Structures are given as C-alpha cells and as structure tokens.
Coordinates of C-alpha atoms and ligand atoms in Angstrom, one line a residue:
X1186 CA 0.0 0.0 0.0
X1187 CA 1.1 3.5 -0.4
X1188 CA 1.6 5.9 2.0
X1189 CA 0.6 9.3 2.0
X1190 CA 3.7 11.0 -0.2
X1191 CA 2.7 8.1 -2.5
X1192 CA 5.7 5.4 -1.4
X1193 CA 4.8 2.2 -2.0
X1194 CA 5.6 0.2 1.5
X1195 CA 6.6 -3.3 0.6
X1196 CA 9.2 -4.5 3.7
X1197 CA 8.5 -4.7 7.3
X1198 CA 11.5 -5.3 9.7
X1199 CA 10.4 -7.5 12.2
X1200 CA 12.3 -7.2 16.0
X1201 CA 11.9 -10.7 18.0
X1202 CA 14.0 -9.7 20.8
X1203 CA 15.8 -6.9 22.3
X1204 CA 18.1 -9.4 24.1
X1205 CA 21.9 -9.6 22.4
X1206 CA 24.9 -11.9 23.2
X1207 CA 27.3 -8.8 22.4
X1208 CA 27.2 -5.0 23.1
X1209 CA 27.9 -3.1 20.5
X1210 CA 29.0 -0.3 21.9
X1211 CA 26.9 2.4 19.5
X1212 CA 24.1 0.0 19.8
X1213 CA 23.0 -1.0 23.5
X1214 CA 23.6 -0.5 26.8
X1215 CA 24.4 -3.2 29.6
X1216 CA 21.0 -3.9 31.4
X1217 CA 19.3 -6.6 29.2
X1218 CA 16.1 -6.9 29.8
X1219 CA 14.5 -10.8 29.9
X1220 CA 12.1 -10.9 26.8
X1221 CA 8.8 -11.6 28.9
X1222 CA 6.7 -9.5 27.3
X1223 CA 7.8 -10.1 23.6
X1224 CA 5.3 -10.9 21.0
X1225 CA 4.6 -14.9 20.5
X1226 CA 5.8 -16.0 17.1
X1227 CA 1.9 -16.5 17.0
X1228 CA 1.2 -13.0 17.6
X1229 CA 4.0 -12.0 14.6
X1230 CA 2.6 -14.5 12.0
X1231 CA -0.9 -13.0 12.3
X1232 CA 0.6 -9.2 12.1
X1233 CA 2.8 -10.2 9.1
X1234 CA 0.2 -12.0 7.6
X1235 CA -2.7 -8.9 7.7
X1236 CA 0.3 -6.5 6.9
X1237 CA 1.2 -8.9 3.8
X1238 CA -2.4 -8.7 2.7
X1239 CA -2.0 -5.0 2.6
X1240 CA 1.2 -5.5 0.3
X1241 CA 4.2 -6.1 2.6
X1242 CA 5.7 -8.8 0.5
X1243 CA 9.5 -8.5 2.1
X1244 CA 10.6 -9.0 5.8
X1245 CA 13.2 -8.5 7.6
X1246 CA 13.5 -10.7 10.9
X1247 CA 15.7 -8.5 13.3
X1248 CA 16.4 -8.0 17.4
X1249 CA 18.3 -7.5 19.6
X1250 CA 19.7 -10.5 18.4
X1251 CA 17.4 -12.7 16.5
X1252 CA 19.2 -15.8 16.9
X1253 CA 19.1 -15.9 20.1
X1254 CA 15.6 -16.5 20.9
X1255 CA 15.0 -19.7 20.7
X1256 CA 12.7 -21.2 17.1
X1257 CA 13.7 -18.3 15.3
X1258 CA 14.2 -20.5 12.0
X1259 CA 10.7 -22.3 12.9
X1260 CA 9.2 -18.8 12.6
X1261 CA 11.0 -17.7 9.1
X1262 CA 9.6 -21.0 7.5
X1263 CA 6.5 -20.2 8.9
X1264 CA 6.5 -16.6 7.3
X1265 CA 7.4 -18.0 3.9
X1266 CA 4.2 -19.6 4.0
X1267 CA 2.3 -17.2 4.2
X1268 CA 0.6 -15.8 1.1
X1269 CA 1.8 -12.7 -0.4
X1270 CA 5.5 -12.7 1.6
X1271 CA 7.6 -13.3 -1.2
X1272 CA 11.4 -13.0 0.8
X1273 CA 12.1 -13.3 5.1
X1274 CA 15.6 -12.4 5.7
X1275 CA 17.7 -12.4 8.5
X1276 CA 19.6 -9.9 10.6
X1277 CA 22.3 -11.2 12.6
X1278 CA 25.7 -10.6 14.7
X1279 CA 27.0 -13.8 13.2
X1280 CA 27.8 -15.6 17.1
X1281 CA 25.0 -18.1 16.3
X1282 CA 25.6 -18.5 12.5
X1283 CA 27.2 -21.8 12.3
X1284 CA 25.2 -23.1 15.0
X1285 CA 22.1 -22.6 13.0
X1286 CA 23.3 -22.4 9.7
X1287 CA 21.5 -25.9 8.6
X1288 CA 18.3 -24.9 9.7
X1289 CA 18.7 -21.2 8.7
X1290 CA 19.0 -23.0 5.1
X1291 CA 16.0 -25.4 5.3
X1292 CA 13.5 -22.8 6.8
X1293 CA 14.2 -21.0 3.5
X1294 CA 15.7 -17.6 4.5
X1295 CA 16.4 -15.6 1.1
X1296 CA 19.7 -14.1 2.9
X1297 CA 21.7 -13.4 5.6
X1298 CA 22.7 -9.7 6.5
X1299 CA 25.6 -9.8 8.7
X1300 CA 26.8 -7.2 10.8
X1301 CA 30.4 -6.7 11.3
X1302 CA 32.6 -3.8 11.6
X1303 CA 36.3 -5.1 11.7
X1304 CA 38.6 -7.9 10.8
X1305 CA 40.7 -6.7 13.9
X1306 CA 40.4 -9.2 17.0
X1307 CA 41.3 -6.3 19.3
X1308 CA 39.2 -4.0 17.5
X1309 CA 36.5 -6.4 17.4
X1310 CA 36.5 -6.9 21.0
X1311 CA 36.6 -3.3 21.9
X1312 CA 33.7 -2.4 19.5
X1313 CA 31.5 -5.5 20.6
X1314 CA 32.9 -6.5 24.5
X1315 CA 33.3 -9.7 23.5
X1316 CA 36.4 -12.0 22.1
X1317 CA 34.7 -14.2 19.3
X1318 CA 35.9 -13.0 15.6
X1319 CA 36.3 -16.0 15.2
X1320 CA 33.0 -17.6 15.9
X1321 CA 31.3 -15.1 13.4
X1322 CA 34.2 -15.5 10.5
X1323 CA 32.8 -19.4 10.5
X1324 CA 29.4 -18.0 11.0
X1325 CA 30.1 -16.3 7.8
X1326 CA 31.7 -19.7 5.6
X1327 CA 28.9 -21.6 6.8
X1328 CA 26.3 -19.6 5.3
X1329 CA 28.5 -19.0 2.0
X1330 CA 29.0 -22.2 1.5
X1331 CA 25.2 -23.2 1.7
X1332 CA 24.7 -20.6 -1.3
X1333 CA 22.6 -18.2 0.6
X1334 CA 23.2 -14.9 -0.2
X1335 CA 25.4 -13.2 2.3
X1336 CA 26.0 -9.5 2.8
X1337 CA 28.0 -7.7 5.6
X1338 CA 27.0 -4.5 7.0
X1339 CA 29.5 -2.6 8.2
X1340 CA 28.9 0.5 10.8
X1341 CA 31.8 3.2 9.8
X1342 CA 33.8 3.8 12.8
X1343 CA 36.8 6.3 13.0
X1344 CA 40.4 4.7 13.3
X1345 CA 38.4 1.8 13.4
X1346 CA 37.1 0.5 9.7
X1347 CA 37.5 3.5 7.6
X1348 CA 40.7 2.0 6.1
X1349 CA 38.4 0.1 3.7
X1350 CA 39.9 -3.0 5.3
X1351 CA 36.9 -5.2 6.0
X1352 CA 36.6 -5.0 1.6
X1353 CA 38.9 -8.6 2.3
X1354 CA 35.9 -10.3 2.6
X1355 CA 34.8 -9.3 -0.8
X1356 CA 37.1 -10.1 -2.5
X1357 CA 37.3 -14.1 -3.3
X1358 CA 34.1 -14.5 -2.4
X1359 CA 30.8 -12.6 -4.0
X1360 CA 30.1 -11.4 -0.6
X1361 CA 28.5 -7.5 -0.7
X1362 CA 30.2 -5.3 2.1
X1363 CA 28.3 -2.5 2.6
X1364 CA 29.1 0.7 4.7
X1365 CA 26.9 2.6 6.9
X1366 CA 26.5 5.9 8.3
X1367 CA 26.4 5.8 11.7
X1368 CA 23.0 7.5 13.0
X1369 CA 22.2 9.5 16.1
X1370 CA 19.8 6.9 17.5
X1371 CA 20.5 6.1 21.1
X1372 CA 24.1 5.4 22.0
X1373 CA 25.0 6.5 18.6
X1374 CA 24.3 9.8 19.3
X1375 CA 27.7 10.2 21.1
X1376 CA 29.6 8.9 18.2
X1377 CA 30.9 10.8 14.8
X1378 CA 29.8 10.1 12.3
X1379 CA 32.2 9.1 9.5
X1380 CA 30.7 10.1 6.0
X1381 CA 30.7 7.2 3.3
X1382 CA 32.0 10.2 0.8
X1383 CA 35.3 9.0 -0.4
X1384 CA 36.1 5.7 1.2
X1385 CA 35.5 4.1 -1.9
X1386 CA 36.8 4.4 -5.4
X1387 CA 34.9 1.9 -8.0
X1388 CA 32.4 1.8 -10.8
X1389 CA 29.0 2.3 -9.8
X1390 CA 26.9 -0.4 -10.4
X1391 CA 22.8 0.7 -11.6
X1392 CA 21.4 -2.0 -9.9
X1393 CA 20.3 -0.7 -6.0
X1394 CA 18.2 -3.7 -4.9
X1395 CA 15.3 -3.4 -2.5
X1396 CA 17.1 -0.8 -0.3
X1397 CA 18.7 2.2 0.0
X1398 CA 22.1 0.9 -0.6
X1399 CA 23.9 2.2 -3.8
X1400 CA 26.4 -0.5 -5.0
X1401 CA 30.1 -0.1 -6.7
X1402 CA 32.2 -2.5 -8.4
X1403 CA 35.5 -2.6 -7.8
X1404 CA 38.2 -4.2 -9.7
X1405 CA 39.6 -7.3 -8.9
X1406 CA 37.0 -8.4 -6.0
X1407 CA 33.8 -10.7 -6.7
X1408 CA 31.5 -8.8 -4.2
X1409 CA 30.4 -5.5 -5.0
X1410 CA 30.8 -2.7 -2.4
X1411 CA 27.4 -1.0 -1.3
X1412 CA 27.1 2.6 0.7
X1413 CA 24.1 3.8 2.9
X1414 CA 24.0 7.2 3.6
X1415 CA 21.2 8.0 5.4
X1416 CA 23.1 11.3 7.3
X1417 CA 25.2 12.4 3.4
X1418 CA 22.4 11.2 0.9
X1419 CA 19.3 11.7 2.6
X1420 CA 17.2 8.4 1.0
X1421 CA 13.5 9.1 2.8
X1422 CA 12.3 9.7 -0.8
X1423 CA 12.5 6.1 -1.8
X1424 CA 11.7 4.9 1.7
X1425 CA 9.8 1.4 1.4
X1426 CA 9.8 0.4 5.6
X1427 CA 7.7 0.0 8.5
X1428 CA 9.3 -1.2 11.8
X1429 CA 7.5 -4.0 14.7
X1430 CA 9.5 -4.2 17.3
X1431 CA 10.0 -6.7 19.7
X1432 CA 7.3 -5.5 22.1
X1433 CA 4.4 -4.9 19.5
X1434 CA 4.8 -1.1 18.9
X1435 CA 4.8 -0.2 14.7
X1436 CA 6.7 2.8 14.1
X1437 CA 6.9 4.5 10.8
X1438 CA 9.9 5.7 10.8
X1439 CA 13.8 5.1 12.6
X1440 CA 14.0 8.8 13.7
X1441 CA 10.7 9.2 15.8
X1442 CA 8.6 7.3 19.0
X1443 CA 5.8 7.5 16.7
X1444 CA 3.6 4.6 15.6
X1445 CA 0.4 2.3 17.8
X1446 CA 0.7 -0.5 20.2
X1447 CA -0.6 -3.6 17.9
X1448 CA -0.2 -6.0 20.4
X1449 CA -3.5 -5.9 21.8
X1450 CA -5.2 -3.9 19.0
X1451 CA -9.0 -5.1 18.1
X1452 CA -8.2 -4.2 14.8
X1453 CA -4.7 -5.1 13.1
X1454 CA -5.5 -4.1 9.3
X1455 CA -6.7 -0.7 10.6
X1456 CA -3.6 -0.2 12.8
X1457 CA -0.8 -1.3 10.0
X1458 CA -2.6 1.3 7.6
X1459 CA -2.7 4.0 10.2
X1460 CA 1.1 3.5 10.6
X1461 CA 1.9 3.6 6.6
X1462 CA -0.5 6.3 6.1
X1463 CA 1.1 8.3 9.0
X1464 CA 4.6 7.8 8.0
X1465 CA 6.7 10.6 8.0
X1466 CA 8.4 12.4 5.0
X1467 CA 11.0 12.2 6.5
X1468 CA 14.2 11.7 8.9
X1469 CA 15.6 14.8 10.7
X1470 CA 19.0 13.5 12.1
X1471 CA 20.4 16.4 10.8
X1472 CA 18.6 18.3 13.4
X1473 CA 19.2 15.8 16.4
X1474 CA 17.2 18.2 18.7
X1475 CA 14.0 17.1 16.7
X1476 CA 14.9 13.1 17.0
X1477 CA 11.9 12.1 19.5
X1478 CA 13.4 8.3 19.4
X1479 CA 14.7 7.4 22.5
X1480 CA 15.2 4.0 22.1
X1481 CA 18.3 2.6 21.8
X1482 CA 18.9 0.6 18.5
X1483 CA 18.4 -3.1 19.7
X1484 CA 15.4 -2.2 21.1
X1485 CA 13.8 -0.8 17.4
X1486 CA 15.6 -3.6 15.3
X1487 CA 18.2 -1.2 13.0
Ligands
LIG1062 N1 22.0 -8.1 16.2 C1 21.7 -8.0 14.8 C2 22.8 -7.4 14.0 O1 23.7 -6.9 14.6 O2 22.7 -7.4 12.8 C3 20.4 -7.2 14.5 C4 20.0 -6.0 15.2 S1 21.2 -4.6 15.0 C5 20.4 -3.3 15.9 C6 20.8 -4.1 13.3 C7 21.9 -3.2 12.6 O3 21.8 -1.9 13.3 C8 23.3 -3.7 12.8 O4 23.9 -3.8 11.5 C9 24.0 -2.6 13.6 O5 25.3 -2.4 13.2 C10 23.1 -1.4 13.2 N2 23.2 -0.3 14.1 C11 23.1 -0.3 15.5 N3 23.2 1.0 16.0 C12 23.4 1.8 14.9 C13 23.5 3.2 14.8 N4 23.5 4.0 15.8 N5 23.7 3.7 13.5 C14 23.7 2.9 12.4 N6 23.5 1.5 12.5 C15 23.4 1.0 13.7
LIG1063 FE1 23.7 -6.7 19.4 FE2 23.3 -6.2 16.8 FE3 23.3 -4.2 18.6 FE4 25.5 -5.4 18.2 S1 24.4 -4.2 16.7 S2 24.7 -4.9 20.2 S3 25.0 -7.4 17.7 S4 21.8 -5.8 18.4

C-alpha cells in the first residue's frame, strides 16, 4: 500500500528480541532486559500476515539478536508460508551463525545480513565486549558455503574500519560489504559520524536492490561494495519500511517514537494502515534536537 507522499511500502523489519549476546558499543547499553513480554511467534505471524495482505511482500527478521531467541528458523519457514511474503531475511551478529546455519537453510531464509565492523580481534573486541571473531568468520563460511546470499554491513567507525579493510571479505568471495553511516539513534548519538564520501573508489553499479544501498564494483574483487548514507544522501524519498519491534509497537519511521501499540489492538488491518498512512516524510538527524526516538537501536531492530 502507499503511503501518503505516494511510497509504495513493501518490507517490514520485524524485532523478535531486544536481548543480544554482544554490546555493540553504539548500539545498546548493559541492562538486558528478559524478553517476557515479547510478541509470541503466534502473535508476529498473524501481524505479518494482515500486513502482507495490505502489500508487505518482504521482511526482515531483526532484534536484539534474533538468533538468540529460541525457534527463530521455525518462525521464518512459517512466514514464507504465508501468502503474499515473497522473501524473510535475516539480521544477525554472526555468534550463532554456524550453530544454526543448517536450519537457517532449510527454513528458507532468502539471505543473511551480517553485521560486522572489523577484521581486527582487538578492535573487534573493543567495538562489541566480546572476544569471538572467530566464531562469526565461521558463522560467515557456513552460510556462504550453503549458497545463501550473504552481505556484511559494516557501521563506519573512525580509526576503526575506515581503512576500507573489512573490503577482504569481498574479494574471493561474491560477498557484498556495505558501509553505513552511523545514526544519532540512542548510544550513537555520542559517536561521529564518519561520511561514506570518499572511502570508496569503484564503478558504480545501476542495480540498488530493494534498499537504499547504492552499490560499486571494484576491480579485482567478486563482491560488489554497497554505501548507505542516510546522514550524506538523505534516502527518505525512496523509503519502502515499517518497523514491529519486539514488544508490538509499529513505528513508521527510525528517527521518531511515533507509531500504535498492535499488540492488543481489536483491529490489526486498521492499525498497519494507520502507521503507513502516517509515515513521515522524513528523517531529521540532521537536526538531532528534533529526534523524539529514544530508544536505543536493539530495542527498534536497525
Ligand atoms: N543483532 C543484529 C545485527 O547486529 O545485525 C540485528 C540488530 S542490529 C540493531 C541491526 C543493525 O543496526 C546492525 O547492522 C547494527 O550495526 C546497526 N546499528 C546499530 N546501531 C546503529 C547506529 N546508531 N547507526 C547505524 N547503525 C546502527
Ligand atoms: Fe547486538 Fe546487533 Fe546491537 Fe551489536 S548491533 S549490540 S549485535 S543488536
């Protein structure tokens, strides 16, 4: 369905916990909270299910970390059952990847975004608080080499990534490394933000997939090198996304705490088109004073 600057909004991100097994330090802060009150995979299935009748056709499953709550795969095989979703991809840190990679294959998942900002063990253990590189490098093969499409989304960090470094994992393999801006949601409102400007210097490709990622070729590596800009190349134009998080709240949009409580709504249908049809124009992170978010990211889904 369209919302009301005429955007067609096809792709719902879908938070099942706010729980994580690292701590990112621009992402979430120490006190986890136990995922009681989560929506049942029950509860999702129906949303995604009346929001896929009103043309969500892609979703993301998100957290937190997703794969830490457990029958995560059970409910992406469940969601590419139902009519009208035509992909369910994944979110994830990568800790749990080999773990589940078998079943992440045979419920179907159409891909695997994962996020990681350094090939540095030290660097990787200050960014996340935890020593385990490792763990998400296999994470990483075992999805590859079960074909599913993989893609690595990289925060940009100062001194930390913005020597282009991470691009290794691009180039053997056709593995997409994409860099992103980092936004002034929650914690990452006391970072920089590096600016994707010039850290790249390739061919850019026309094809920009279902996001806002603009991709570049670069010579000699199989994976193609994508940015999103959301601070230096304001997207909200093209903006296809609505946001559930974890606790039942649909938000239009990543900047403000606006959107309804579904979770015990007597009406679904009516609250999903409220949300589109509300969505703002756009972000304002350029004007952090106007940011009524106050979540922190893990608690909204990225
Ligand atoms: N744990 C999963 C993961 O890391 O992919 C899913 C949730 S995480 C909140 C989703 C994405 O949000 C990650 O790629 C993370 O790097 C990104 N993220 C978190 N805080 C951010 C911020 N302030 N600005 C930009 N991206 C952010
Ligand atoms: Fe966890 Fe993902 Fe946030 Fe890192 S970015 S703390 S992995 S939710």
């Amino acid at each position: 369905m369209k919302d009301s600057y005429g955007r067609d909004i096809d792709y719902m991100r879908v938070s099942v916990t706010d729980r994580c097994n690292l701590r990112c330090r621009y992402c979430m802060s120490d006190n986890c909270k136990k995922d009681s009150d989560v929506l049942s995979y029950d509860e999702i299935i129906n949303i995604c299910t009346k929001a896929a009748a009103l043309g969500i056709s892609k979703i993301k499953i998100t957290g937190g970390e997703p794969l830490v709550r457990e029958g995560v795969t059970d409910l992406i095989k469940k969601l590419k059952a139902v009519k009208g979703i035509e992909s369910v991809t994944l979110t994830t840190n990568g800790i749990l990847l080999e773990k589940y990679a078998e079943e992440i294959y045979r419920a179907g998942t159409d891909s695997v975004n994962i996020s990681l900002d350094t090939l540095d063990r030290e660097k990787y253990r200050s960014i996340t608080g935890c020593d385990s590189l490792d763990t998400v490098l296999k994470g990483i093969d075992s999805i590859y080499d079960m074909g599913i499409p993989v893609r690595i989304n990289t925060v940009l960090l100062k001194g930390i990534n913005d020597d282009g470094d991470i691009l290794r994992l691009a180039k053997d393999r056709f593995i997409d490394v994409r860099f992103i801006e980092m936004m002034p949601i929650g914690r990452g409102k006391s970072f920089d933000t590096v600016l994707n400007g010039s850290i790249i210097k390739g061919k850019r490709l026309d094809d920009k997939g279902n996001g806002p990622a603009i991709y570049y070729a670069v010579e000699g590596y199989k994976g193609r090198v994508g940015l999103i800009s959301p601070i230096s190349l304001k997207f909200c134009e093209g903006c296809n996304r609505i946001r559930l998080t974890s606790k039942g709240f649909l938000k239009g949009c990543l900047c403000y705490d606006e959107g309804e409580d579904i979770i015990n709504a007597e009406d679904i249908k009516a609250v999903i088109e409220r949300v589109i049809k509300s969505k703002p124009k756009e972000h304002c992170f350029e004007n952090i004073n106007n940011i009524t978010e106050k979540k922190d990211m893990n608690e909204i889904g990225g």
